């Protein structure tokens, strides 16, 4: 049972959270000027890093989206912060 | 030396202390160059090598495995084989695999213990039964065996299924596929390895690929822990390790990696004769020939590369098993393990050339369903490597489907996940 | 007969309480305090089971979780638990014990003849045969012969195990000397210590070896430890197995209680000290699986605690000092004991014990049990052979917690590499076998102040490393339960299965229910020798939970029946029940399907017809009520929805869709605008959480924290939907204001001080009022409404009736009439896709090549061309002639309560441009014909919405 720190609520058990996406993607707009390839890359491309990953998570109980940095192998959590504090 | 396996050979070797058996596959060391190199010594990689040699006569082939063969998801699943799918594209793929499985023991001269004991996907609400009808009809139209089973017949096949008033879900029937079943997972890897090795393929264990060598957009070889290997045809069949291997070549994949757990109880005498997936609990279970209940459920929902299961999924899957079969609460959990599965958004595999790199081919994204597809994955990837062209069955599974928006989403299409 | 009961010894048994039980039908007696193992040993019963593959006779070999052979189906009070390990099962009066995997009894098993064929059944033989006629031909026979115990079909153990969480400051695993010292030191420094012990009592080896610590009997030290733990607010759990180390420092423990259900503990300690001890290694000689061959420490354990003596003529084979006290104790108990020590330099023999130095055991012989032992080519009569082959530290939990191991040459063991896991390993688990070093290490691990506890007398524990000798003649067993011999390892090596994982999988070594406690080291070292590698080069298999088999009932806990995925319940469930509702789960909510007894389909149709004729009332409370507030609320809804909501005027309602970024219809629902900066979104009942997640995603990613907030008020309101031509009259009769609301409008009002929100929204095609009332006041309000409803000739209707009403009107249910590829224009809703110039979620995906195909599956209606009733839902559409290729499928179907006849909705390739076409419907081999029609069959012009 992993413990994730929600920046709003504090440490909570993993089943309260949903993984949303890898961090750092910018939604390409406007639609009319976005190619199929760009759009597919935005929707689907992932790095699935082995090791340190920067990810957007959703805390279901309070509704907060936040940026979490963790190790996908050891599962250590390195950092967690509000999106507004994220310097992407 | 005894090469061919048979009862007679076993008898003969029995009289001389089994000293005449040859290694199942030769422990090869890398040659400087190959006609084709396959990264990943799991079922898919080994099957690819075998069919390259067998179907296409390409025998200067190396399979590079960073650990021991069959040690990834091939050896970490619940061993079910089936082709009860909805979309024609999926049926074509998985039924090719099932048909090949049906002749595999004899083809490889290695008993993979295919047990076609049948599989039931069981429903408990009228809405689910309607979806089951939709799938069963699709299977019939797609030419595979599938039937919609009513509650009486379904329950008759599951004598220990709890159907008393305290059951959370009463079974209304479901989809039955008689040709579905289980196979011995390790044997599939070993059988392909042995047959490929006999055809001249080099199977190189403890050989980690550290980099792909690409010049002017074309594959030239790989750097490995055992040195450089030259090749102009390179296939990656490395499941969750695939994104990391191809990232350096500028290839991006729609993959997330998750842990999927499987569980084994202590062995007991026969008490469950079919493979069951119960939609109400999300738990699937079969009984191995050894007598163990082999079961599993959903993914651990935290992306990971660690082959380690978490407790919440464990508690949930076990509870699901006991909800269906409360008598199994007499038993103990013996083993549990996790594989790192490579999940793509539509839960269908990626088979095809890697965009932008000449000579690089992919076979990944099998998610939770890779074991059942091993023969087809190998067959189709071998076709790609040998001809440079898609087989008609693999064409829909090209990576370009994400750009075109033509996803093959079984879970969403049929309301039933893998 | 070899085992016997000593007249005096046995500190754990109560000789005044005789317990009677049966083994394979024979009556046996034991004492309170016995385990099944000690009682059977003392009774002289030698053959306790049969091996998995060859059905060889097997006897008691070990103690605790390491026992591979004595595994039974144990019945008490008519309830059988399969595969119980005799060494871990306390004896109870009236137990009926049956050996597993025997045809007949353990003593007489005709399948024992299989052993004669062993030459032809080496490791992995099944990979090489059974192919000729197909595996299925052989499988039933193999399955019948495999498996240990039997599941009792008629007993459902209750789901009564509680799951408990705790966060001790210090967790100490194992209450042997090292664990006690660690717990004492930690508790004395003020830490809340939880001390977990697998057996029924504290002390570990001290219990049967005894000893003095700090000048007093060890029990004084134990009691002081207990007192210190209690004083610091800690806890001691005996009969508790710590079975798993999980992520982020979580441990799981299984506590067994005799008078209450077991407990599933989830422990999250700040510090963890592992003092799990070590497993005695067996020795490897021909016939080492015969009944009568036993671990030396196990023999001492059974002797001292239970007075169960292993035999009368005992050979004790060893190469270590630790076995000498065992020999002494057995000799003192009255057995004739000879030590065969492989070493030339040894301690002195204990009094009365015969010592053979430099002597190795080569074989144990006998039919069905030990009769002789062969020592350096000389046969000696013996009824028992004890083995003391050294020790294997129990490092599983260190490894489960991510720890690595190092090979310690001097201690001849794999030991935890410090710092590689969050667990500190001490004592025998860290290969510190001596009492003083175990105590010192435990003390130090807890940062104990002052000198560590010291034993008065130190026991010698050194031993010479022993390895399996692959050149030995005869059959030398490594894994007793799974019947793996040294020859099998050699076969695996010869065939290339040299990686430890391949060895395990090919031979099944270590995969039995004892989890290889006594066999893994032997297999590993044999493979190392055969392949010319060192033990660390050969490596170990991965350790994973559980440390020993744990009941599924413990892990599953209380989640069963009503507590398994419990559905959400309506506030008005009582009222529905009183009205005769039959409930079913819809989207996670338990809701009335129909009211009354009888055929469900007929009832549903009847209810729907009443609703069409006069009025129907159904409980729509699960509909989401998500409030979006703030100056930028409209902007957020525009972005997240397919239809713009900023153009909606105050007091009005608009139907919309929410798409995913892939352009797929995620949910549909009506948005109400209560004020310029205040909207209510009614999401589908099963999609509320998901819709909020999507709204929050857009809000936090795009709008920042200012300007708009999202509040879920679904649970605050109960919602009743009143529908039918008489709906307005019902409202009037109930004394409720209608406010002259037009279709698709909303008013906030009150009645008798109860706040109400009344919306003119229809899911049936008839004039409808969706009335939301605070849930706490819903019961009285509903009673009033029903009273008026019934006076007008209307009635309550269930969800099945609502489904018929909405389907004939062509109103979709997302997830039923749509699937994972449905886009809004597939539903015929093209305007926003074609006209909206602003950004919205999913927009770009609506313009891929795939999204633009004309043969996409589109929502249409179907009218059967025959009079065989409604088309079956799930049937597929195939072309009128030619190949039977699926062109789509029926998504909803049933009788049409308003229009008459039947009606179906279907997703059909290019369906919107195929109106009037007759197609074939395929269902389970049956073919019917139907005509493609508009989705809406009932009141296509919509007059009834304002009727």
Short mmCIF file of C-alpha atoms in Angstrom, two decimals, chain B residues 5-8 10-15 17-25 27 68-72 74-76 86-88 105-106 108-117 124-127 129-131 133-142 147-148 159-160 162-164 166-169 182 184-187 190-191 194 205 261 264-274 280-283 287-293 295 307-312 314-316 318-338 402-407 409 412-414, chain C residues 52 55 71 80-85 100-102 118-122 125-136 139-140 142-158 163 243 245-247 250 252 254 264 266 400-402 481-482 487 491 494-499 501-502 504-506 508 510-515 542 544-546 548-557 559-567 584-585 600 662 800 815-821 823 848-851 853 856-857 873-878 884-886 889-893 922-925:
data_model
loop_
_atom_site.label_atom_id
_atom_site.label_comp_id
_atom_site.label_asym_id
_atom_site.label_seq_id
_atom_site.Cartn_x
_atom_site.Cartn_y
_atom_site.Cartn_z
CA UNK B 5 10.97 -36.16 -27.09
CA UNK B 6 8.62 -39.11 -26.90
CA UNK B 7 7.44 -41.76 -24.46
CA UNK B 8 9.88 -44.15 -26.03
CA UNK B 10 11.78 -41.26 -22.01
CA UNK B 11 11.79 -45.02 -21.51
CA UNK B 12 15.17 -45.39 -23.17
CA UNK B 13 16.69 -42.55 -21.18
CA UNK B 14 15.13 -43.97 -18.02
CA UNK B 15 17.33 -47.04 -18.39
CA UNK B 17 19.82 -42.41 -15.92
CA UNK B 18 18.66 -39.66 -18.26
CA UNK B 19 22.22 -38.92 -19.20
CA UNK B 20 21.53 -38.58 -22.88
CA UNK B 21 19.26 -35.55 -22.95
CA UNK B 22 20.68 -32.59 -24.78
CA UNK B 23 20.26 -29.04 -23.57
CA UNK B 24 16.79 -27.89 -24.57
CA UNK B 25 18.35 -24.87 -26.24
CA UNK B 27 23.57 -21.51 -24.68
CA UNK B 68 16.50 -15.83 -18.40
CA UNK B 69 14.10 -16.75 -21.17
CA UNK B 70 10.41 -16.66 -20.34
CA UNK B 71 11.12 -14.63 -17.23
CA UNK B 72 8.91 -11.69 -18.04
CA UNK B 74 5.38 -15.12 -20.32
CA UNK B 75 6.09 -16.67 -16.94
CA UNK B 76 3.89 -14.29 -14.96
CA UNK B 86 -15.66 -8.71 -30.35
CA UNK B 87 -14.01 -6.93 -33.24
CA UNK B 88 -13.19 -8.96 -36.36
CA UNK B 105 2.90 -29.40 -28.77
CA UNK B 106 3.33 -31.58 -31.84
CA UNK B 108 7.47 -28.03 -31.32
CA UNK B 109 7.77 -31.59 -29.98
CA UNK B 110 7.36 -30.11 -26.52
CA UNK B 111 4.24 -30.64 -24.48
CA UNK B 112 2.80 -27.19 -23.74
CA UNK B 113 -0.15 -28.89 -22.04
CA UNK B 114 -2.88 -27.08 -23.89
CA UNK B 115 -6.02 -27.88 -21.98
CA UNK B 116 -9.06 -26.74 -23.96
CA UNK B 117 -11.41 -27.03 -21.05
CA UNK B 124 -25.03 -11.21 -13.46
CA UNK B 125 -27.26 -8.46 -14.79
CA UNK B 126 -29.64 -8.40 -17.75
CA UNK B 127 -27.58 -5.53 -19.17
CA UNK B 129 -26.26 -10.56 -20.65
CA UNK B 130 -27.19 -8.24 -23.52
CA UNK B 131 -23.54 -7.37 -23.95
CA UNK B 133 -25.20 -11.70 -26.56
CA UNK B 134 -23.57 -8.94 -28.59
CA UNK B 135 -20.17 -10.60 -28.20
CA UNK B 136 -21.39 -14.17 -28.74
CA UNK B 137 -23.10 -13.08 -31.95
CA UNK B 138 -19.94 -11.28 -33.05
CA UNK B 139 -17.90 -14.42 -32.40
CA UNK B 140 -20.28 -16.53 -34.46
CA UNK B 141 -20.25 -14.04 -37.33
CA UNK B 142 -16.48 -13.95 -37.12
CA UNK B 147 -22.18 -19.46 -27.59
CA UNK B 148 -24.49 -17.63 -25.25
CA UNK B 159 -20.54 -26.60 -9.06
CA UNK B 160 -18.94 -24.56 -6.28
CA UNK B 162 -22.26 -19.65 -4.70
CA UNK B 163 -25.83 -19.13 -5.86
CA UNK B 164 -27.47 -18.95 -2.47
CA UNK B 166 -26.33 -14.40 0.37
CA UNK B 167 -24.43 -14.23 -2.92
CA UNK B 168 -23.78 -10.72 -4.06
CA UNK B 169 -24.23 -11.61 -7.74
CA UNK B 182 -5.07 -22.93 -20.37
CA UNK B 184 1.69 -24.36 -19.42
CA UNK B 185 3.30 -20.95 -19.72
CA UNK B 186 6.95 -21.85 -19.19
CA UNK B 187 6.66 -24.72 -21.65
CA UNK B 190 10.99 -23.36 -23.61
CA UNK B 191 9.32 -25.17 -26.47
CA UNK B 194 14.22 -25.45 -28.19
CA UNK B 205 20.57 -15.08 -22.21
CA UNK B 261 -0.75 -9.66 -10.17
CA UNK B 264 -1.93 -19.31 -6.66
CA UNK B 265 -3.58 -21.27 -3.88
CA UNK B 266 -2.36 -24.47 -2.31
CA UNK B 267 -3.06 -27.47 -4.52
CA UNK B 268 -6.30 -29.35 -4.01
CA UNK B 269 -8.04 -32.17 -5.82
CA UNK B 270 -10.04 -31.14 -8.93
CA UNK B 271 -12.84 -28.72 -8.03
CA UNK B 272 -13.03 -26.33 -10.99
CA UNK B 273 -13.02 -27.63 -14.54
CA UNK B 274 -13.32 -24.49 -16.61
CA UNK B 280 -19.46 -8.98 -11.21
CA UNK B 281 -16.24 -9.47 -9.30
CA UNK B 282 -13.73 -8.86 -12.08
CA UNK B 283 -11.89 -11.95 -10.87
CA UNK B 287 -7.36 -24.73 -11.64
CA UNK B 288 -3.94 -25.84 -12.78
CA UNK B 289 -3.18 -29.46 -13.56
CA UNK B 290 -1.22 -29.53 -10.34
CA UNK B 291 -4.37 -28.62 -8.43
CA UNK B 292 -3.62 -25.01 -7.57
CA UNK B 293 -6.25 -22.36 -8.15
CA UNK B 295 -6.49 -16.44 -10.26
CA UNK B 307 7.56 -6.58 -10.67
CA UNK B 308 5.86 -6.29 -7.33
CA UNK B 309 2.20 -6.42 -6.42
CA UNK B 310 0.42 -4.11 -4.04
CA UNK B 311 -1.92 -5.02 -1.21
CA UNK B 312 -5.14 -3.24 -2.28
CA UNK B 314 -4.53 -8.38 -3.61
CA UNK B 315 -7.31 -7.91 -1.10
CA UNK B 316 -9.76 -7.05 -3.83
CA UNK B 318 -9.02 -12.50 -3.21
CA UNK B 319 -12.33 -11.08 -1.99
CA UNK B 320 -13.67 -11.46 -5.51
CA UNK B 321 -12.65 -15.12 -5.63
CA UNK B 322 -14.29 -15.86 -2.29
CA UNK B 323 -17.44 -14.00 -3.23
CA UNK B 324 -17.83 -16.36 -6.18
CA UNK B 325 -16.60 -19.48 -4.40
CA UNK B 326 -16.98 -19.09 -0.62
CA UNK B 327 -15.85 -22.72 -0.16
CA UNK B 328 -12.41 -21.59 -1.33
CA UNK B 329 -12.17 -19.65 1.94
CA UNK B 330 -10.97 -23.00 3.30
CA UNK B 331 -7.79 -22.59 1.25
CA UNK B 332 -4.61 -20.64 1.66
CA UNK B 333 -2.74 -18.34 -0.66
CA UNK B 334 0.50 -20.03 -1.62
CA UNK B 335 2.15 -17.66 -4.06
CA UNK B 336 1.60 -14.31 -5.65
CA UNK B 337 3.60 -12.46 -8.24
CA UNK B 338 3.37 -9.49 -10.56
CA UNK B 402 -3.52 6.15 -33.14
CA UNK B 403 -2.97 8.88 -35.71
CA UNK B 404 -5.87 7.76 -37.84
CA UNK B 405 -8.11 7.40 -34.81
CA UNK B 406 -8.96 3.83 -35.72
CA UNK B 407 -8.55 2.28 -32.30
CA UNK B 409 -10.94 -0.92 -28.19
CA UNK B 412 -14.99 0.00 -24.61
CA UNK B 413 -16.54 -1.75 -27.58
CA UNK B 414 -17.78 -4.74 -25.68
CA UNK C 52 3.24 -35.58 -4.55
CA UNK C 55 3.49 -41.48 -3.50
CA UNK C 71 -0.07 -31.98 5.70
CA UNK C 80 -12.87 -29.54 7.07
CA UNK C 81 -9.88 -27.34 6.47
CA UNK C 82 -7.67 -28.79 3.77
CA UNK C 83 -3.88 -28.82 3.73
CA UNK C 84 -3.27 -28.04 7.39
CA UNK C 85 0.34 -28.32 8.45
CA UNK C 100 -3.75 -35.85 1.73
CA UNK C 101 -2.84 -37.16 -1.69
CA UNK C 102 -3.27 -40.78 -0.67
CA UNK C 118 10.55 -43.39 -10.97
CA UNK C 119 13.28 -44.04 -13.53
CA UNK C 120 10.88 -42.97 -16.23
CA UNK C 121 9.37 -40.02 -14.41
CA UNK C 122 12.25 -37.57 -13.94
CA UNK C 125 8.98 -35.76 -17.91
CA UNK C 126 5.55 -34.43 -18.84
CA UNK C 127 7.10 -31.94 -21.24
CA UNK C 128 8.43 -34.88 -23.24
CA UNK C 129 5.40 -37.09 -23.50
CA UNK C 130 1.58 -37.14 -23.47
CA UNK C 131 1.65 -35.46 -26.88
CA UNK C 132 0.59 -38.30 -29.15
CA UNK C 133 -3.13 -38.23 -28.52
CA UNK C 134 -3.25 -34.70 -27.20
CA UNK C 135 -2.80 -33.57 -23.65
CA UNK C 136 -6.55 -33.53 -23.00
CA UNK C 139 -5.13 -34.54 -18.30
CA UNK C 140 -8.12 -35.88 -16.34
CA UNK C 142 -3.10 -36.41 -14.11
CA UNK C 143 -5.45 -33.94 -12.43
CA UNK C 144 -7.03 -36.63 -10.31
CA UNK C 145 -3.63 -37.78 -9.12
CA UNK C 146 -2.37 -34.27 -8.43
CA UNK C 147 -3.57 -31.92 -5.72
CA UNK C 148 -3.25 -32.38 -1.99
CA UNK C 149 -6.41 -32.00 0.12
CA UNK C 150 -10.01 -31.71 -0.90
CA UNK C 151 -12.28 -28.68 -0.87
CA UNK C 152 -15.42 -29.35 1.10
CA UNK C 153 -18.16 -28.12 -1.22
CA UNK C 154 -20.72 -27.75 1.51
CA UNK C 155 -18.91 -25.49 3.90
CA UNK C 156 -18.63 -21.74 3.31
CA UNK C 157 -16.36 -20.38 6.04
CA UNK C 158 -17.81 -17.09 7.24
CA UNK C 163 -8.93 -5.98 8.89
CA UNK C 243 3.55 -12.70 6.08
CA UNK C 245 6.26 -6.66 3.32
CA UNK C 246 4.64 -4.26 0.89
CA UNK C 247 5.32 -0.84 -0.56
CA UNK C 250 3.53 -1.70 5.03
CA UNK C 252 0.71 -7.63 6.89
CA UNK C 254 -2.25 -12.94 10.24
CA UNK C 264 -5.77 -9.36 9.22
CA UNK C 266 -1.95 -3.98 8.27
CA UNK C 400 10.37 -8.73 0.25
CA UNK C 401 11.14 -5.25 1.56
CA UNK C 402 13.59 -4.81 -1.32
CA UNK C 481 6.75 -32.56 -0.89
CA UNK C 482 7.31 -32.07 -4.59
CA UNK C 487 19.23 -36.38 -9.89
CA UNK C 491 18.74 -33.49 -15.30
CA UNK C 494 22.05 -31.19 -18.31
CA UNK C 495 19.09 -29.82 -20.23
CA UNK C 496 20.14 -26.24 -19.68
CA UNK C 497 17.66 -25.17 -17.02
CA UNK C 498 20.53 -23.73 -15.02
CA UNK C 499 19.14 -20.38 -13.96
CA UNK C 501 14.25 -19.64 -11.86
CA UNK C 502 14.41 -22.23 -14.63
CA UNK C 504 12.52 -24.01 -9.93
CA UNK C 505 10.03 -24.01 -12.77
CA UNK C 506 11.41 -27.11 -14.50
CA UNK C 508 9.04 -27.56 -9.25
CA UNK C 510 10.61 -25.06 -3.73
CA UNK C 511 7.12 -24.57 -5.14
CA UNK C 512 5.34 -26.82 -2.64
CA UNK C 513 3.32 -25.58 0.29
CA UNK C 514 6.41 -25.46 2.53
CA UNK C 515 7.75 -22.93 0.02
CA UNK C 542 12.67 -13.81 -5.73
CA UNK C 544 7.36 -12.52 -2.43
CA UNK C 545 4.48 -12.50 0.00
CA UNK C 546 3.21 -14.62 1.60
CA UNK C 548 3.94 -18.91 4.46
CA UNK C 549 0.53 -19.90 3.10
CA UNK C 550 -2.11 -17.54 4.46
CA UNK C 551 -5.83 -18.29 4.44
CA UNK C 552 -7.62 -16.57 1.61
CA UNK C 553 -10.32 -15.81 4.18
CA UNK C 554 -7.83 -13.59 6.01
CA UNK C 555 -6.85 -11.57 2.96
CA UNK C 556 -10.43 -11.28 1.71
CA UNK C 557 -11.64 -10.06 5.09
CA UNK C 559 -15.81 -8.20 1.80
CA UNK C 560 -18.39 -10.80 0.89
CA UNK C 561 -22.10 -10.88 0.14
CA UNK C 562 -23.68 -7.54 0.97
CA UNK C 563 -20.26 -6.09 1.87
CA UNK C 564 -18.68 -6.92 -1.49
CA UNK C 565 -18.77 -3.78 -3.65
CA UNK C 566 -21.80 -2.53 -1.73
CA UNK C 567 -24.22 -0.65 -3.99
CA UNK C 584 -31.81 -4.15 -9.11
CA UNK C 585 -28.44 -2.51 -9.43
CA UNK C 600 -41.14 -8.47 -14.89
CA UNK C 662 -10.54 11.27 -28.03
CA UNK C 800 -37.50 -0.98 -16.56
CA UNK C 815 -22.75 3.08 -22.52
CA UNK C 816 -25.72 1.03 -23.70
CA UNK C 817 -26.68 2.70 -26.95
CA UNK C 818 -23.19 4.14 -27.40
CA UNK C 819 -19.86 2.39 -27.02
CA UNK C 820 -16.19 3.22 -26.92
CA UNK C 821 -16.11 4.47 -30.51
CA UNK C 823 -18.86 10.20 -31.49
CA UNK C 848 -9.54 12.56 -37.99
CA UNK C 849 -9.95 10.52 -41.14
CA UNK C 850 -11.66 7.86 -39.09
CA UNK C 851 -14.11 10.34 -37.57
CA UNK C 853 -15.86 8.10 -42.53
CA UNK C 856 -19.30 4.81 -39.15
CA UNK C 857 -21.85 3.09 -37.00
CA UNK C 873 -30.79 -6.84 -27.84
CA UNK C 874 -27.26 -7.86 -28.76
CA UNK C 875 -28.34 -9.20 -32.14
CA UNK C 876 -26.19 -8.12 -35.07
CA UNK C 877 -27.14 -6.47 -38.30
CA UNK C 878 -25.95 -8.21 -41.46
CA UNK C 884 -22.54 -12.51 -43.05
CA UNK C 885 -20.43 -9.60 -41.93
CA UNK C 886 -21.57 -7.59 -38.93
CA UNK C 889 -25.92 -4.38 -33.51
CA UNK C 890 -29.12 -3.83 -31.56
CA UNK C 891 -28.42 -1.78 -28.44
CA UNK C 892 -31.88 -1.47 -26.89
CA UNK C 893 -35.10 -3.21 -27.70
CA UNK C 922 -28.59 -12.29 -36.78
CA UNK C 923 -29.06 -13.70 -33.30
CA UNK C 924 -27.50 -16.98 -32.19
CA UNK C 925 -27.91 -18.44 -35.63
#
